[in-house]
Structure formats: C-alpha cells, structure tokens
DNA sequence: GTTGATCTTATTTCTC
DNA sequence: GAGAAATAAGATCAAC
C-alpha cells in the first residue's frame, strides 16, 4: 500500500509543498550563517579584550535609540501631515 | 572638560570599537532581512491556504530529524562506551 | 516617614507577596537539590568506571528518541494539515 | 545475529547500566516537574496582577544578596580562623 | 486582553 | 579558563 501522505495529495500539491519547505530551509540556513558571523565578531572582540556583555548592551541600546528616533520622525511626519505641510 | 568616554579611550581604540559595532550592526541587519524573507514565505504559504502552524512544525521536525540521523550513526559506539568496554 | 515599600502596600498585600516569593524560593531550592542528586549519580557512575560523557549522551539521546516517538505519531497529520487538506 | 550491544555485555553489567539510566531519568523528570511548578507560581502571580518581570528580578536580587551574605560570612570565618578564634 | 508561539538573549553547565 | 551546548528568561507578535 502507498503511504497515506502520498495517497492524499496530487503530485503537483506535493511538489509545491516541497518547494516551500526547501525555500524556508535555505533561508534558515542563511540566517544561521549570519548568526554565526555575528558570534565570530563577538569572539574576536573578546579576544581583543572587550567586555562582550557590555558590547552587547551597547548594540542593544543603539538599536532602541534608533527605533525611538524613527518613531519621533514618524510622529513629526504625522504632525506635518495634519498641518497639510506634506 | 572632555566627556568621560572621550577621555577614557585613545582615538584608535574608539575607532576600533566603532568599527566593531558597525560590523555587528550590519550583520544584524542582514539577519533581520533574512528573517523577514522567511516570514514572507510563511505569509505566502498562508495566502495559499496552508496551515502555517503545521508548516512550522513540519520544518522543525525535519530539522530534528536531520540532527537525529547524524546522531544515529554514533549510538552503537556510545552504548559500548557507556559501559566502559572500549 | 515610612519607607516607600511600606507605604505603597497594605499589610495584607505585603504578606501575600512575601508568601509568593517564599514559594518560589522553596521550589528553586528543591530544583537545585534534584540537580545536585543528578550530579551525584553521574559522580558514582564515574567512580564505577563509566564514561560519563558517553552516559550523558546516552541519556540525551533517549530523551530525544522519546520526543521523536511522540512526534512521529503526529507527522502524518501534519503533512496533511500543512497542505490545508484537513 | 544478536545485536552488538547485547553481545558485548554480561547481563549484570547491562542491568546496572539500566538502573543508572533509570535513576537519572527519574530525577530529571522530578526536576522538570519542579520547574513547571515554578512556572505555575509565576502564572498565578500574573493572574493576581503582579508584574512578573519585577517579581523575577526580586527573586534574582534576593538570590544574589544571599550569595553575598554567605560570602561575607565565609570571609568573616576566614578572619576568625586567621586569628585563631575558631 | 490574555494565552500561546516564536525568537532572541542571558545564564549556567559541561567538556576539553 | 575558554569555547560549546543546554537551559532558562525575556521580549514580541499573532490568534482567539
């Protein structure tokens, strides 16, 4: 007997599913590679004598700051929009 | 008076720190982009009628399976080793 | 002046908070004890001549296997679900 | 053919291994249960209106404080010991 | 709006 | 003691 998964699907449907899963898996691999590179940079920094924990905090703070700045600009745009300036 | 951060580091040290932070931030941006692409693929799958939650589980299971397969090859040796027989 | 913590809570609220913290701390102590017992068992095994590293891997593999077995039952459903066929 | 693991061991050795693994697995199960109970307590606290994040911090701080206090006492003991007082 | 899921970060534990 | 792996914690986002 064919296995159930095979039986339940058309060949086309199975092919499409397989492609979707493949795309996701390739992207996740890419993501893992980049994550690895980040780890390496922290590793080098540590070897260089940096306090890695502090460095991570610095990066995090800058990220939050950036987000806040962007929000501020968005608010400003809203005000300008409300005034018919843009 | 100079501010503390300026005072505490040589210009060269500050430059190096800045470069390190830059590299990390660029890599994190890349990572975020890839994460976004993954999210988009799931989004398309959802639009196509897939059960996204199930699809995620499927991907996760395949990942575990891959890891498992690699470990299977080591199991027999492990059993023997665990008994101190090797 | 009363201190802020005292001022901000009724006696009943403080009592309840204290009990909650106590429960958590007792449970964490328990958890630490059990973790210790596990460490002891490995210690005995080592004294007995077992390869502790291999033993740990064996335990880990059995855990993964158990999880895997449970997941296997769900996989077929997942494939079907993933295709939106159910 | 008998499988290799069976072939390589006496029955007694296999029995002892099995018991060791069993003990470890039972203890790990216990540990997981306690971890779960802790999670439940936090869940109840949240339902009761507590700020779980703050509560966790409180528990963590108390733990650090305890460790410090114990260290202080150890240092005191050392001083006393050095003075021939104990 | 609260639970559940995912993802990330942090800490701890193991191993070499 | 340093690197790797496991566990836990925290934050975030979606679904009901």
Coordinates of C-alpha atoms (C1' of nucleotides) in Angstrom, one line a residue:
Chain A
X1 CA 0.0 0.0 0.0
X2 CA 1.1 3.5 -0.8
X3 CA 1.8 5.5 2.3
X4 CA -1.0 7.8 3.3
X5 CA 0.7 11.1 2.6
X6 CA 1.4 10.1 -0.9
X7 CA -2.1 8.9 -1.4
X8 CA -3.7 12.0 -0.2
X9 CA -2.1 14.5 -2.5
X10 CA -1.7 15.2 -6.1
X11 CA 1.8 15.2 -7.4
X12 CA 1.5 18.9 -8.0
X13 CA 0.5 19.7 -4.5
X14 CA 3.3 17.6 -3.1
X15 CA 5.8 19.4 -5.3
X16 CA 4.6 22.8 -4.2
X17 CA 4.8 21.8 -0.6
X18 CA 8.3 20.5 -1.1
X19 CA 9.4 23.8 -2.8
X20 CA 8.0 25.8 0.1
X21 CA 9.8 23.8 2.7
X22 CA 13.0 24.0 0.6
X23 CA 12.9 27.8 0.4
X24 CA 12.3 28.1 4.1
X25 CA 15.2 25.7 4.9
X26 CA 17.6 27.5 2.6
X27 CA 16.7 30.8 4.2
X28 CA 17.1 29.4 7.7
X29 CA 20.5 28.1 6.7
X30 CA 21.5 31.6 5.6
X31 CA 20.2 33.1 8.8
X32 CA 22.2 30.6 10.8
X33 CA 25.3 31.5 8.8
X34 CA 24.9 35.2 9.5
X35 CA 24.2 34.5 13.2
X36 CA 27.4 32.6 13.2
X37 CA 29.3 35.5 11.7
X38 CA 27.9 37.7 14.5
X39 CA 29.1 35.3 17.0
X40 CA 32.5 35.4 15.5
X41 CA 32.7 39.1 15.6
X42 CA 31.9 39.0 19.3
X43 CA 34.5 36.3 19.7
X44 CA 37.2 38.5 18.1
X45 CA 36.1 41.4 20.3
X46 CA 36.5 39.2 23.3
X47 CA 39.9 38.0 22.1
X48 CA 40.8 41.7 21.8
X49 CA 39.9 42.3 25.4
X50 CA 36.5 43.8 25.1
X51 CA 33.8 43.1 27.7
X52 CA 31.4 41.2 25.5
X53 CA 28.4 41.6 27.8
X54 CA 28.9 45.4 27.7
X55 CA 29.3 45.3 24.0
X56 CA 26.1 43.5 23.6
X57 CA 24.3 46.1 25.7
X58 CA 25.8 48.9 23.7
X59 CA 24.5 47.3 20.5
X60 CA 21.1 46.8 22.1
X61 CA 20.9 50.4 23.4
X62 CA 21.8 51.8 20.0
X63 CA 19.0 49.7 18.4
X64 CA 16.5 51.0 20.9
X65 CA 17.7 54.5 20.3
X66 CA 17.4 54.1 16.5
X67 CA 13.8 52.8 16.9
X68 CA 12.9 55.8 19.1
X69 CA 14.4 58.2 16.7
X70 CA 12.4 56.6 13.9
X71 CA 9.3 56.9 15.9
X72 CA 10.0 60.5 16.6
X73 CA 10.3 61.2 12.9
X74 CA 7.1 59.3 12.2
X75 CA 5.3 61.5 14.7
X76 CA 6.7 64.6 13.2
X77 CA 5.5 63.5 9.8
X78 CA 2.1 63.0 11.3
X79 CA 2.1 66.5 12.7
X80 CA 3.2 67.9 9.4
X81 CA 0.6 65.8 7.5
X82 CA -2.0 67.1 9.9
X83 CA -1.0 70.6 9.1
X84 CA -1.1 70.0 5.4
X85 CA 2.6 70.6 5.1
X86 CA 3.5 67.4 3.1
Chain B
X1 CA 36.1 69.3 30.4
X2 CA 36.2 66.4 27.9
X3 CA 33.5 63.9 28.3
X4 CA 34.4 60.6 30.1
X5 CA 34.1 58.4 27.1
X6 CA 36.4 60.6 25.1
X7 CA 38.8 60.8 28.0
X8 CA 39.0 57.1 28.7
X9 CA 39.9 55.8 25.2
X10 CA 42.6 56.7 22.7
X11 CA 41.3 57.8 19.3
X12 CA 42.5 54.5 17.8
X13 CA 40.6 52.4 20.4
X14 CA 37.5 54.4 19.8
X15 CA 37.8 53.9 16.1
X16 CA 38.2 50.2 16.5
X17 CA 35.2 49.9 18.8
X18 CA 33.2 51.9 16.3
X19 CA 34.1 49.5 13.5
X20 CA 33.2 46.5 15.6
X21 CA 29.8 47.9 16.4
X22 CA 29.3 48.7 12.8
X23 CA 30.1 45.2 11.7
X24 CA 27.7 43.8 14.2
X25 CA 25.0 46.1 13.2
X26 CA 25.4 45.4 9.5
X27 CA 25.3 41.7 10.2
X28 CA 22.2 42.0 12.4
X29 CA 20.5 44.0 9.6
X30 CA 21.3 41.1 7.2
X31 CA 19.9 38.7 9.7
X32 CA 16.8 40.7 10.1
X33 CA 16.3 40.8 6.3
X34 CA 16.6 37.0 6.0
X35 CA 14.2 36.6 9.0
X36 CA 11.8 38.8 7.1
X37 CA 12.1 36.8 4.0
X38 CA 11.2 33.7 6.0
X39 CA 8.2 35.4 7.4
X40 CA 7.2 36.4 3.8
X41 CA 7.4 32.8 2.7
X42 CA 5.2 31.7 5.5
X43 CA 2.9 34.6 4.6
X44 CA 2.6 33.4 1.0
X45 CA 2.0 29.8 2.2
X46 CA -0.8 31.1 4.4
X47 CA -2.3 33.0 1.5
X48 CA -2.1 29.8 -0.5
X49 CA -4.2 28.0 2.1
X50 CA -1.5 26.2 4.1
X51 CA -1.8 25.8 7.9
X52 CA 1.2 27.9 8.8
X53 CA 1.5 26.5 12.3
X54 CA 1.6 23.0 10.9
X55 CA 4.1 24.1 8.3
X56 CA 6.4 25.5 11.0
X57 CA 6.1 22.3 12.9
X58 CA 7.0 20.3 9.8
X59 CA 10.1 22.4 9.3
X60 CA 11.1 22.0 12.9
X61 CA 10.6 18.2 12.8
X62 CA 12.7 17.9 9.6
X63 CA 15.5 19.8 11.4
X64 CA 15.3 17.5 14.4
X65 CA 15.3 14.5 12.0
X66 CA 18.4 15.7 10.3
X67 CA 20.1 16.1 13.7
X68 CA 18.9 12.7 14.8
X69 CA 20.1 11.0 11.7
X70 CA 23.6 12.3 12.3
X71 CA 23.4 11.1 15.9
X72 CA 22.1 7.6 15.0
X73 CA 25.5 6.8 13.5
X74 CA 27.1 7.4 16.8
X75 CA 24.7 5.5 19.0
X76 CA 26.2 2.0 18.9
X77 CA 29.6 3.3 19.8
X78 CA 28.0 5.2 22.6
X79 CA 26.4 2.2 24.2
X80 CA 29.6 0.3 24.2
X81 CA 31.5 3.3 25.5
X82 CA 28.9 3.9 28.2
X83 CA 29.8 0.5 29.7
X84 CA 33.5 1.3 29.7
X85 CA 34.0 -1.6 27.3
X86 CA 36.0 0.4 24.8
Chain C
X1 CA 8.5 59.0 57.3
X2 CA 7.6 55.4 56.5
X3 CA 9.7 53.8 53.8
X4 CA 8.1 53.7 50.3
X5 CA 7.6 50.0 50.1
X6 CA 5.7 50.0 53.4
X7 CA 3.7 53.0 52.4
X8 CA 2.7 51.6 49.0
X9 CA 1.2 48.3 50.1
X10 CA -1.3 47.2 52.6
X11 CA 0.0 44.7 55.2
X12 CA -2.1 42.0 53.5
X13 CA -0.6 42.7 50.1
X14 CA 2.9 42.6 51.5
X15 CA 2.1 39.3 53.2
X16 CA 0.9 37.8 50.0
X17 CA 3.9 39.0 48.1
X18 CA 6.2 37.5 50.8
X19 CA 4.4 34.2 50.5
X20 CA 4.7 34.1 46.8
X21 CA 8.4 34.8 47.0
X22 CA 8.8 32.2 49.6
X23 CA 7.1 29.5 47.5
X24 CA 9.3 30.3 44.5
X25 CA 12.4 30.2 46.6
X26 CA 11.5 26.9 48.2
X27 CA 10.8 25.4 44.8
X28 CA 14.1 26.7 43.4
X29 CA 15.8 25.2 46.3
X30 CA 14.2 21.9 45.6
X31 CA 15.2 22.1 42.0
X32 CA 18.7 22.8 42.9
X33 CA 18.7 19.8 45.2
X34 CA 17.5 17.5 42.5
X35 CA 20.1 18.9 40.1
X36 CA 22.6 18.0 42.7
X37 CA 21.4 14.5 43.1
X38 CA 21.7 14.0 39.4
X39 CA 25.3 15.3 39.5
X40 CA 25.9 12.7 42.3
X41 CA 24.6 9.9 40.3
X42 CA 27.0 10.8 37.5
X43 CA 29.7 11.0 40.0
X44 CA 29.0 7.5 41.3
X45 CA 28.9 6.2 37.7
X46 CA 32.2 7.8 37.1
X47 CA 33.7 6.2 40.2
X48 CA 32.3 2.9 38.9
X49 CA 34.3 3.3 35.7
X50 CA 31.7 4.5 33.3
X51 CA 32.5 7.1 30.6
X52 CA 30.4 9.9 32.0
X53 CA 30.4 11.9 28.8
X54 CA 29.0 8.9 26.9
X55 CA 26.5 8.3 29.6
X56 CA 25.2 11.8 29.4
X57 CA 24.9 11.5 25.6
X58 CA 23.0 8.2 26.1
X59 CA 20.5 9.9 28.4
X60 CA 20.2 12.8 26.0
X61 CA 19.6 10.5 23.0
X62 CA 17.0 8.6 24.9
X63 CA 15.2 11.8 25.7
X64 CA 15.3 12.9 22.0
X65 CA 14.1 9.5 21.0
X66 CA 11.2 9.7 23.4
X67 CA 10.3 13.1 22.0
X68 CA 10.7 11.8 18.4
X69 CA 8.5 8.9 19.0
X70 CA 5.7 11.1 20.3
X71 CA 6.2 13.4 17.3
X72 CA 6.2 10.6 14.8
X73 CA 2.5 10.0 15.6
X74 CA 1.7 13.5 14.6
X75 CA 3.7 13.7 11.4
X76 CA 1.2 12.2 9.0
X77 CA -1.5 14.6 10.3
X78 CA 1.0 17.4 9.9
X79 CA 1.7 16.7 6.3
X80 CA -2.0 16.6 5.5
X81 CA -2.6 19.7 7.6
X82 CA 0.3 21.5 6.0
X83 CA -1.4 21.2 2.7
X84 CA -4.7 22.5 4.0
X85 CA -6.3 19.2 3.1
X86 CA -7.9 18.7 6.5
Chain D
X1 CA 22.8 -12.2 14.7
X2 CA 22.5 -10.7 18.2
X3 CA 22.8 -7.0 18.3
X4 CA 26.2 -5.7 19.2
X5 CA 25.3 -4.0 22.5
X6 CA 23.7 -7.3 23.7
X7 CA 26.7 -9.3 22.7
X8 CA 29.3 -7.1 24.3
X9 CA 27.9 -7.1 27.9
X10 CA 27.2 -9.5 30.7
X11 CA 23.6 -9.5 31.9
X12 CA 24.7 -8.0 35.2
X13 CA 26.5 -5.1 33.5
X14 CA 23.5 -4.3 31.4
X15 CA 21.3 -4.4 34.4
X16 CA 23.5 -2.0 36.3
X17 CA 23.6 0.4 33.3
X18 CA 19.9 0.3 33.0
X19 CA 19.4 1.1 36.7
X20 CA 21.8 4.1 36.5
X21 CA 20.0 5.5 33.4
X22 CA 16.7 4.9 35.2
X23 CA 17.7 6.8 38.3
X24 CA 18.9 9.7 36.2
X25 CA 15.8 9.8 34.1
X26 CA 13.6 9.8 37.2
X27 CA 15.5 12.6 38.7
X28 CA 15.3 14.6 35.5
X29 CA 11.6 14.1 35.4
X30 CA 11.4 15.4 39.0
X31 CA 13.4 18.4 38.1
X32 CA 11.2 19.2 35.2
X33 CA 8.1 18.9 37.4
X34 CA 9.5 21.4 39.9
X35 CA 10.5 23.8 37.1
X36 CA 6.9 23.5 36.0
X37 CA 5.6 24.3 39.4
X38 CA 7.7 27.4 39.5
X39 CA 6.3 28.5 36.2
X40 CA 2.8 27.9 37.6
X41 CA 3.5 30.1 40.6
X42 CA 4.6 32.9 38.3
X43 CA 1.5 32.3 36.3
X44 CA -0.7 32.7 39.4
X45 CA 1.1 35.8 40.4
X46 CA 0.5 37.3 37.0
X47 CA -3.2 36.4 37.2
X48 CA -3.2 38.1 40.6
X49 CA -1.9 41.3 39.0
X50 CA 1.8 41.1 39.8
X51 CA 4.4 42.4 37.5
X52 CA 6.0 39.1 36.7
X53 CA 9.2 40.7 35.4
X54 CA 9.6 42.7 38.6
X55 CA 8.9 39.6 40.6
X56 CA 11.6 37.6 38.8
X57 CA 14.0 40.4 39.4
X58 CA 13.1 40.5 43.1
X59 CA 13.8 36.8 43.4
X60 CA 17.1 37.1 41.5
X61 CA 18.2 40.0 43.7
X62 CA 17.5 38.1 46.8
X63 CA 19.5 35.2 45.5
X64 CA 22.5 37.4 44.8
X65 CA 22.1 39.0 48.2
X66 CA 22.0 35.6 49.9
X67 CA 25.1 34.6 48.0
X68 CA 26.9 37.8 49.0
X69 CA 25.8 37.4 52.6
X70 CA 27.2 33.8 52.6
X71 CA 30.4 35.0 51.1
X72 CA 30.6 37.7 53.8
X73 CA 30.2 35.1 56.5
X74 CA 32.8 32.9 54.8
X75 CA 35.2 35.8 54.9
X76 CA 34.4 36.5 58.5
X77 CA 35.1 32.9 59.3
X78 CA 38.4 33.2 57.5
X79 CA 39.3 36.2 59.5
X80 CA 38.4 34.5 62.7
X81 CA 40.2 31.4 61.7
X82 CA 43.3 33.5 60.9
X83 CA 43.0 35.0 64.4
X84 CA 42.7 31.5 65.9
X85 CA 39.2 32.3 67.2
X86 CA 37.6 29.2 65.9
Chain E
dG1 C1' -6.5 41.1 26.7
dT2 C1' -4.7 37.1 27.7
dT3 C1' -2.8 32.9 26.2
dG4 C1' 0.2 30.7 23.1
dA5 C1' 4.2 30.6 19.8
dT6 C1' 8.4 32.2 18.2
dC7 C1' 12.7 34.3 18.5
dT8 C1' 16.3 36.3 20.9
dT9 C1' 19.3 36.9 24.8
dA10 C1' 21.4 35.5 29.1
dT11 C1' 23.0 32.4 32.3
dT12 C1' 24.6 28.1 33.6
dT13 C1' 26.7 23.8 32.8
dC14 C1' 30.0 20.6 30.5
dT15 C1' 33.8 19.5 28.3
dC16 C1' 38.4 19.9 26.7
Chain F
dG1 C1' 39.7 29.0 31.6
dA2 C1' 37.8 29.2 27.2
dG3 C1' 34.5 27.5 24.0
dA4 C1' 30.2 24.8 23.2
dA5 C1' 26.0 23.2 24.4
dA6 C1' 21.9 23.3 27.3
dT7 C1' 18.5 25.7 29.9
dA8 C1' 16.1 29.4 31.2
dA9 C1' 14.4 34.1 30.7
dG10 C1' 12.7 37.9 28.2
dA11 C1' 10.6 40.2 24.6
dT12 C1' 7.5 40.3 20.8
dC13 C1' 3.8 39.1 17.9
dA14 C1' -0.2 36.7 16.5
dA15 C1' -4.6 34.4 17.4
dC16 C1' -8.8 33.6 19.9

